[in-house]
PDB file of C-alpha atoms in Angstrom:
ATOM      1  CA  MET A  12      25.724  -8.003   4.945  1.00  0.00           C
ATOM      2  CA  ALA A  13      23.623  -5.506   6.878  1.00  0.00           C
ATOM      3  CA  VAL A  14      23.920  -2.955   4.099  1.00  0.00           C
ATOM      4  CA  ALA A  15      23.139  -5.400   1.345  1.00  0.00           C
ATOM      5  CA  GLY A  16      20.234  -6.850   3.312  1.00  0.00           C
ATOM      6  CA  ALA A  17      18.763  -3.422   4.055  1.00  0.00           C
ATOM      7  CA  LYS A  18      19.055  -2.408   0.371  1.00  0.00           C
ATOM      8  CA  ALA A  19      17.352  -5.609  -0.802  1.00  0.00           C
ATOM      9  CA  VAL A  20      14.518  -5.339   1.722  1.00  0.00           C
ATOM     10  CA  LEU A  21      13.849  -1.711   0.819  1.00  0.00           C
ATOM     11  CA  ALA A  22      13.983  -2.436  -2.888  1.00  0.00           C
ATOM     12  CA  VAL A  23      11.490  -5.319  -2.603  1.00  0.00           C
ATOM     13  CA  MET A  24       9.198  -3.170  -0.428  1.00  0.00           C
ATOM     14  CA  LEU A  25       9.229  -0.354  -2.980  1.00  0.00           C
ATOM     15  CA  LEU A  26       8.518  -2.729  -5.858  1.00  0.00           C
ATOM     16  CA  VAL A  27       5.617  -4.378  -4.093  1.00  0.00           C
ATOM     17  CA  ALA A  28       4.103  -1.171  -2.726  1.00  0.00           C
ATOM     18  CA  GLY A  29       4.418   0.659  -6.013  1.00  0.00           C
ATOM     19  CA  ALA A  30       2.954  -2.188  -8.097  1.00  0.00           C
ATOM     20  CA  ALA A  31       0.093  -2.650  -5.686  1.00  0.00           C
ATOM     21  CA  LYS A  32      -0.714   1.045  -5.816  1.00  0.00           C
ATOM     22  CA  LEU A  33      -0.735   0.880  -9.646  1.00  0.00           C
ATOM     23  CA  ALA A  34      -3.185  -2.046  -9.442  1.00  0.00           C
ATOM     24  CA  GLY A  35      -5.631   0.143  -7.369  1.00  0.00           C
ATOM     25  CA  LEU A  36      -4.817   3.527  -8.699  1.00  0.00           C
ATOM     26  CA  ASP A  37      -8.243   4.988  -8.071  1.00  0.00           C
ATOM     27  CA  GLY A  38      -8.138   4.020  -4.398  1.00  0.00           C
ATOM     28  CA  PHE A  39      -4.633   5.443  -3.972  1.00  0.00           C
ATOM     29  CA  ALA A  40      -5.651   8.614  -5.776  1.00  0.00           C
ATOM     30  CA  ALA A  41      -8.475   8.999  -3.225  1.00  0.00           C
ATOM     31  CA  THR A  42      -5.840   8.900  -0.458  1.00  0.00           C
ATOM     32  CA  VAL A  43      -3.678  11.450  -2.338  1.00  0.00           C
ATOM     33  CA  ARG A  44      -6.704  13.731  -2.609  1.00  0.00           C
ATOM     34  CA  LEU A  45      -6.829  13.891   1.201  1.00  0.00           C
ATOM     35  CA  PHE A  46      -3.532  15.742   1.244  1.00  0.00           C
ATOM     36  CA  ILE A  47      -4.313  18.287  -1.455  1.00  0.00           C
ATOM     37  CA  PRO A  48      -5.637  21.575  -0.070  1.00  0.00           C
ATOM     38  CA  ALA A  49      -9.282  22.192  -0.935  1.00  0.00           C
ATOM     39  CA  GLY A  50      -8.599  25.327  -2.914  1.00  0.00           C
ATOM     40  CA  LEU A  51      -5.856  23.711  -4.974  1.00  0.00           C
ATOM     41  CA  ARG A  52      -7.998  20.635  -5.408  1.00  0.00           C
ATOM     42  CA  ARG A  53     -10.810  22.728  -6.954  1.00  0.00           C
ATOM     43  CA  ARG A  54      -8.407  24.585  -9.316  1.00  0.00           C
ATOM     44  CA  ALA A  55      -6.440  21.524 -10.398  1.00  0.00           C
ATOM     45  CA  GLY A  56      -9.489  19.335 -11.047  1.00  0.00           C
ATOM     46  CA  PRO A  57     -10.205  15.701 -10.202  1.00  0.00           C
ATOM     47  CA  ARG A  58      -7.423  14.366 -12.446  1.00  0.00           C
ATOM     48  CA  ALA A  59      -4.582  16.021 -10.518  1.00  0.00           C
ATOM     49  CA  ALA A  60      -4.728  13.474  -7.673  1.00  0.00           C
ATOM     50  CA  ARG A  61      -4.695  10.625 -10.141  1.00  0.00           C
ATOM     51  CA  TRP A  62      -1.613  11.945 -11.951  1.00  0.00           C
ATOM     52  CA  ILE A  63       0.184  12.451  -8.612  1.00  0.00           C
ATOM     53  CA  ALA A  64      -0.802   8.936  -7.541  1.00  0.00           C
ATOM     54  CA  LEU A  65       0.462   7.507 -10.808  1.00  0.00           C
ATOM     55  CA  ALA A  66       3.783   9.376 -10.550  1.00  0.00           C
ATOM     56  CA  ALA A  67       4.275   8.251  -6.965  1.00  0.00           C
ATOM     57  CA  ALA A  68       3.458   4.622  -7.614  1.00  0.00           C
ATOM     58  CA  ALA A  69       5.532   4.406 -10.829  1.00  0.00           C
ATOM     59  CA  GLY A  70       8.401   6.198  -9.038  1.00  0.00           C
ATOM     60  CA  GLU A  71       8.391   3.549  -6.269  1.00  0.00           C
ATOM     61  CA  VAL A  72       8.637   0.747  -8.795  1.00  0.00           C
ATOM     62  CA  ALA A  73      11.392   2.497 -10.718  1.00  0.00           C
ATOM     63  CA  LEU A  74      13.345   3.321  -7.566  1.00  0.00           C
ATOM     64  CA  GLY A  75      13.000  -0.204  -6.225  1.00  0.00           C
ATOM     65  CA  GLY A  76      14.117  -1.768  -9.498  1.00  0.00           C
ATOM     66  CA  ALA A  77      17.132   0.587  -9.879  1.00  0.00           C
ATOM     67  CA  SER A  78      18.206   0.084  -6.278  1.00  0.00           C
ATOM     68  CA  LEU A  79      18.074  -3.650  -6.701  1.00  0.00           C
ATOM     69  CA  ALA A  80      19.958  -3.748 -10.039  1.00  0.00           C
ATOM     70  CA  ALA A  81      22.492  -1.030  -9.226  1.00  0.00           C
ATOM     71  CA  PRO A  82      23.791  -1.601  -5.672  1.00  0.00           C
ATOM     72  CA  ALA A  83      26.937   0.476  -6.372  1.00  0.00           C
ATOM     73  CA  ALA A  84      24.921   3.654  -7.039  1.00  0.00           C
ATOM     74  CA  GLY A  85      25.290   5.394  -3.714  1.00  0.00           C
ATOM     75  CA  TRP A  86      23.046   8.361  -4.691  1.00  0.00           C
ATOM     76  CA  LEU A  87      20.111   5.939  -4.808  1.00  0.00           C
ATOM     77  CA  ASN A  88      20.494   5.314  -1.116  1.00  0.00           C
ATOM     78  CA  THR A  89      19.948   8.995  -0.464  1.00  0.00           C
ATOM     79  CA  VAL A  90      16.836   8.982  -2.650  1.00  0.00           C
ATOM     80  CA  VAL A  91      15.438   5.989  -0.875  1.00  0.00           C
ATOM     81  CA  LEU A  92      16.102   7.633   2.539  1.00  0.00           C
ATOM     82  CA  ALA A  93      14.292  10.775   1.315  1.00  0.00           C
ATOM     83  CA  VAL A  94      11.296   8.657   0.237  1.00  0.00           C
ATOM     84  CA  ALA A  95      11.272   6.884   3.587  1.00  0.00           C
ATOM     85  CA  GLY A  96      11.277  10.265   5.308  1.00  0.00           C
ATOM     86  CA  ALA A  97       8.281  11.267   3.206  1.00  0.00           C
ATOM     87  CA  PHE A  98       6.575   8.111   4.439  1.00  0.00           C
ATOM     88  CA  VAL A  99       7.051   9.289   8.019  1.00  0.00           C
ATOM     89  CA  VAL A 100       5.637  12.759   7.243  1.00  0.00           C
ATOM     90  CA  VAL A 101       2.639  11.327   5.386  1.00  0.00           C
ATOM     91  CA  SER A 102       1.928   8.831   8.205  1.00  0.00           C
ATOM     92  CA  ALA A 103       2.099  11.579  10.845  1.00  0.00           C
ATOM     93  CA  VAL A 104      -0.089  14.054   8.955  1.00  0.00           C
ATOM     94  CA  GLY A 105      -2.510  11.271   8.060  1.00  0.00           C
ATOM     95  CA  TYR A 106      -2.769  10.264  11.692  1.00  0.00           C
ATOM     96  CA  ALA A 107      -3.304  13.898  12.772  1.00  0.00           C
ATOM     97  CA  ARG A 108      -5.893  14.771  10.138  1.00  0.00           C
ATOM     98  CA  HIS A 109      -7.378  11.565   8.757  1.00  0.00           C
ATOM     99  CA  ARG A 110      -7.096   9.122  11.572  1.00  0.00           C
ATOM    100  CA  GLY A 111      -8.643   5.758  10.772  1.00  0.00           C
ATOM    101  CA  ARG A 112      -8.845   6.340   7.041  1.00  0.00           C
ATOM    102  CA  SER A 113      -7.261   3.784   4.724  1.00  0.00           C
ATOM    103  CA  CYS A 114      -3.741   4.775   3.649  1.00  0.00           C
ATOM    104  CA  ARG A 115      -3.536   2.409   0.644  1.00  0.00           C
ATOM    105  CA  CYS A 116       0.230   2.096   1.358  1.00  0.00           C
ATOM    106  CA  PHE A 117       0.268  -1.346  -0.248  1.00  0.00           C
ATOM    107  CA  GLY A 118      -2.913  -0.990  -2.312  1.00  0.00           C
ATOM    108  CA  ALA A 119      -5.291  -3.872  -1.732  1.00  0.00           C
ATOM    109  CA  LEU A 120      -2.524  -6.082  -0.300  1.00  0.00           C
ATOM    110  CA  ALA A 121      -2.953  -4.540   3.134  1.00  0.00           C
ATOM    111  CA  ARG A 122      -5.893  -3.039   5.047  1.00  0.00           C
ATOM    112  CA  ARG A 123      -3.673  -0.572   6.927  1.00  0.00           C
ATOM    113  CA  ARG A 124      -4.943   2.806   8.086  1.00  0.00           C
ATOM    114  CA  PHE A 125      -3.513   6.049   9.429  1.00  0.00           C
ATOM    115  CA  ASP A 126      -2.808   5.136  13.048  1.00  0.00           C
ATOM    116  CA  ARG A 127       0.028   4.994  15.587  1.00  0.00           C
ATOM    117  CA  ALA A 128       1.231   1.670  14.344  1.00  0.00           C
ATOM    118  CA  GLY A 129       1.543   3.139  10.874  1.00  0.00           C
ATOM    119  CA  ILE A 130       3.785   5.898  12.163  1.00  0.00           C
ATOM    120  CA  GLY A 131       5.925   3.299  13.946  1.00  0.00           C
ATOM    121  CA  ARG A 132       6.274   1.298  10.730  1.00  0.00           C
ATOM    122  CA  ALA A 133       7.245   4.382   8.777  1.00  0.00           C
ATOM    123  CA  VAL A 134       9.929   5.290  11.373  1.00  0.00           C
ATOM    124  CA  LEU A 135      11.276   1.779  11.203  1.00  0.00           C
ATOM    125  CA  ILE A 136      11.439   1.940   7.425  1.00  0.00           C
ATOM    126  CA  ALA A 137      13.363   5.248   7.674  1.00  0.00           C
ATOM    127  CA  ALA A 138      15.757   3.707  10.155  1.00  0.00           C
ATOM    128  CA  VAL A 139      16.417   0.762   7.786  1.00  0.00           C
ATOM    129  CA  ALA A 140      16.865   3.205   4.898  1.00  0.00           C
ATOM    130  CA  ALA A 141      19.652   4.943   6.765  1.00  0.00           C
ATOM    131  CA  VAL A 142      21.733   1.780   6.931  1.00  0.00           C
ATOM    132  CA  PRO A 143      22.778   1.633   3.246  1.00  0.00           C
ATOM    133  CA  LEU A 144      24.307   5.143   3.568  1.00  0.00           C
ATOM    134  CA  ALA A 145      27.351   3.338   4.917  1.00  0.00           C
ATOM    135  CA  GLY A 146      27.984   2.067   1.390  1.00  0.00           C
ATOM    136  CA  LEU A 147      28.932  -1.311  -0.053  1.00  0.00           C
ATOM    137  CA  PRO A 148      32.509  -2.400  -0.699  1.00  0.00           C
ATOM    138  CA  ALA A 149      33.446  -2.030  -4.368  1.00  0.00           C
ATOM    139  CA  SER A 150      34.031  -5.761  -4.632  1.00  0.00           C
ATOM    140  CA  SER A 151      30.551  -6.569  -3.347  1.00  0.00           C
ATOM    141  CA  ALA A 152      28.761  -4.037  -5.521  1.00  0.00           C
ATOM    142  CA  ARG A 153      30.456  -5.002  -8.793  1.00  0.00           C
ATOM    143  CA  LEU A 154      27.966  -6.660 -11.137  1.00  0.00           C
ATOM    144  CA  GLY A 155      28.185  -7.738 -14.740  1.00  0.00           C
ATOM    145  CA  LEU A 156      25.707  -6.937 -17.456  1.00  0.00           C
ATOM    146  CA  ALA A 157      24.109 -10.385 -17.185  1.00  0.00           C
ATOM    147  CA  ASP A 158      23.741 -10.019 -13.412  1.00  0.00           C
ATOM    148  CA  ARG A 159      22.005  -6.670 -13.787  1.00  0.00           C
ATOM    149  CA  GLY A 160      19.680  -8.121 -16.376  1.00  0.00           C
ATOM    150  CA  LEU A 161      18.739 -10.981 -14.123  1.00  0.00           C
ATOM    151  CA  LEU A 162      18.065  -8.616 -11.210  1.00  0.00           C
ATOM    152  CA  LEU A 163      15.904  -6.389 -13.403  1.00  0.00           C
ATOM    153  CA  ALA A 164      14.006  -9.445 -14.582  1.00  0.00           C
ATOM    154  CA  ALA A 165      13.453 -10.534 -10.996  1.00  0.00           C
ATOM    155  CA  ALA A 166      12.254  -7.043 -10.137  1.00  0.00           C
ATOM    156  CA  ALA A 167       9.791  -7.086 -13.048  1.00  0.00           C
ATOM    157  CA  LEU A 168       8.465 -10.501 -11.998  1.00  0.00           C
ATOM    158  CA  LEU A 169       8.046  -9.354  -8.397  1.00  0.00           C
ATOM    159  CA  ALA A 170       6.249  -6.180  -9.441  1.00  0.00           C
ATOM    160  CA  ALA A 171       4.014  -8.166 -11.799  1.00  0.00           C
ATOM    161  CA  GLY A 172       3.150 -10.676  -9.046  1.00  0.00           C
ATOM    162  CA  ALA A 173       2.302  -7.857  -6.595  1.00  0.00           C
ATOM    163  CA  TYR A 174       0.176  -6.116  -9.213  1.00  0.00           C
ATOM    164  CA  THR A 175      -1.782  -9.294  -9.986  1.00  0.00           C
ATOM    165  CA  ALA A 176      -2.277 -10.139  -6.294  1.00  0.00           C
ATOM    166  CA  ALA A 177      -3.532  -6.618  -5.569  1.00  0.00           C
ATOM    167  CA  ARG A 178      -5.987  -6.795  -8.472  1.00  0.00           C
ATOM    168  CA  VAL A 179      -7.386 -10.084  -7.216  1.00  0.00           C
ATOM    169  CA  LEU A 180      -7.649  -8.908  -3.595  1.00  0.00           C
ATOM    170  CA  ALA A 181      -9.307  -5.663  -4.660  1.00  0.00           C
ATOM    171  CA  VAL A 182     -12.549  -7.567  -5.394  1.00  0.00           C
ATOM    172  CA  VAL A 183     -12.559  -9.212  -1.917  1.00  0.00           C
ATOM    173  CA  PRO A 184     -14.829  -7.244   0.436  1.00  0.00           C
ATOM    174  CA  GLU A 185     -13.342  -5.845   3.616  1.00  0.00           C
ATOM    175  CA  PRO A 186     -14.214  -7.854   6.769  1.00  0.00           C
ATOM    176  CA  VAL A 187     -16.869  -6.392   9.058  1.00  0.00           C
ATOM    177  CA  PRO A 188     -15.071  -4.785  12.026  1.00  0.00           C
ATOM    178  CA  TRP A 189     -17.257  -6.408  14.609  1.00  0.00           C
ATOM    179  CA  GLY A 190     -17.074  -9.924  13.214  1.00  0.00           C
ATOM    180  CA  PRO A 191     -19.072 -12.030  10.776  1.00  0.00           C
ATOM    181  CA  ALA A 192     -22.664 -11.103  10.154  1.00  0.00           C
ATOM    182  CA  ARG A 193     -25.061 -12.919  12.451  1.00  0.00           C
ATOM    183  CA  ARG A 194     -27.597 -15.204  10.951  1.00  0.00           C
ATOM    184  CA  SER A 195     -31.159 -14.273  11.538  1.00  0.00           C
ATOM    185  CA  PRO A 196     -32.907 -16.599  14.027  1.00  0.00           C
ATOM    186  CA  ASP A 197     -34.793 -19.481  12.567  1.00  0.00           C
ATOM    187  CA  HIS A 198     -38.324 -19.334  13.771  1.00  0.00           C
ATOM    188  CA  SER A 199     -39.493 -22.359  11.791  1.00  0.00           C
ATOM    189  CA  GLN A 200     -39.181 -24.588  14.811  1.00  0.00           C
ATOM    190  CA  ASN A 201     -41.505 -22.369  16.861  1.00  0.00           C
ATOM    191  CA  SER A 202     -44.056 -21.673  14.167  1.00  0.00           C
ATOM    192  CA  PRO A 203     -47.486 -23.206  14.724  1.00  0.00           C
ATOM    193  CA  PRO A 204     -48.427 -26.256  12.681  1.00  0.00           C
ATOM    194  CA  VAL A 205     -50.462 -25.694   9.544  1.00  0.00           C
ATOM    195  CA  SER A 206     -53.309 -28.007   8.564  1.00  0.00           C
ATOM    196  CA  PRO A 207     -53.535 -29.417   5.054  1.00  0.00           C
ATOM    197  CA  SER A 208     -56.177 -26.788   4.279  1.00  0.00           C
ATOM    198  CA  GLY A 209     -53.741 -24.073   5.022  1.00  0.00           C
ATOM    199  CA  MET A 210     -55.452 -22.945   8.215  1.00  0.00           C
ATOM    200  CA  VAL A 211     -53.646 -22.610  11.537  1.00  0.00           C
ATOM    201  CA  PRO A 212     -55.422 -24.819  14.086  1.00  0.00           C
TER     202      PRO A 212
END
């Protein structure tokens, strides 16, 4: 149960995160650009970060769908663990070099930034990703063609929902860090009366 649960949670997380990144690809590409050395960034051009962002986001969606629909494929567990390890490295480097910047880990679905809490979440994800390495019993991992099709359909619906939600939330402005904007004081109560002729008595 622990192995199956960990695999399902990680698969759902990858599907949601990848689809949300695809919905806000420009924002995620800006985050990717932070990790490309300046010299390489100048030589590769502005489109390089976008292609890397597209490959990373699409890879997360593909990996999440494959892991959900093919629980018997043990090699996918190793790939998921490697991706989780990459999350830890990115979180640590982002905290060291770009502290406070938006990580766009879940696109517009989350306002998370490179901070200590982000490193802790990445380490927790890596720990959960290590659980499926124990493997599933053959009887539990055996799925028919119809079962795989249903799981793939569920993965597609989940990714589509995350994509749509991220697109909608992308147009919502971020809240002001110090709270809602204060209304300007109303001085109408203290203004002197005006006579019908328009002169102040």
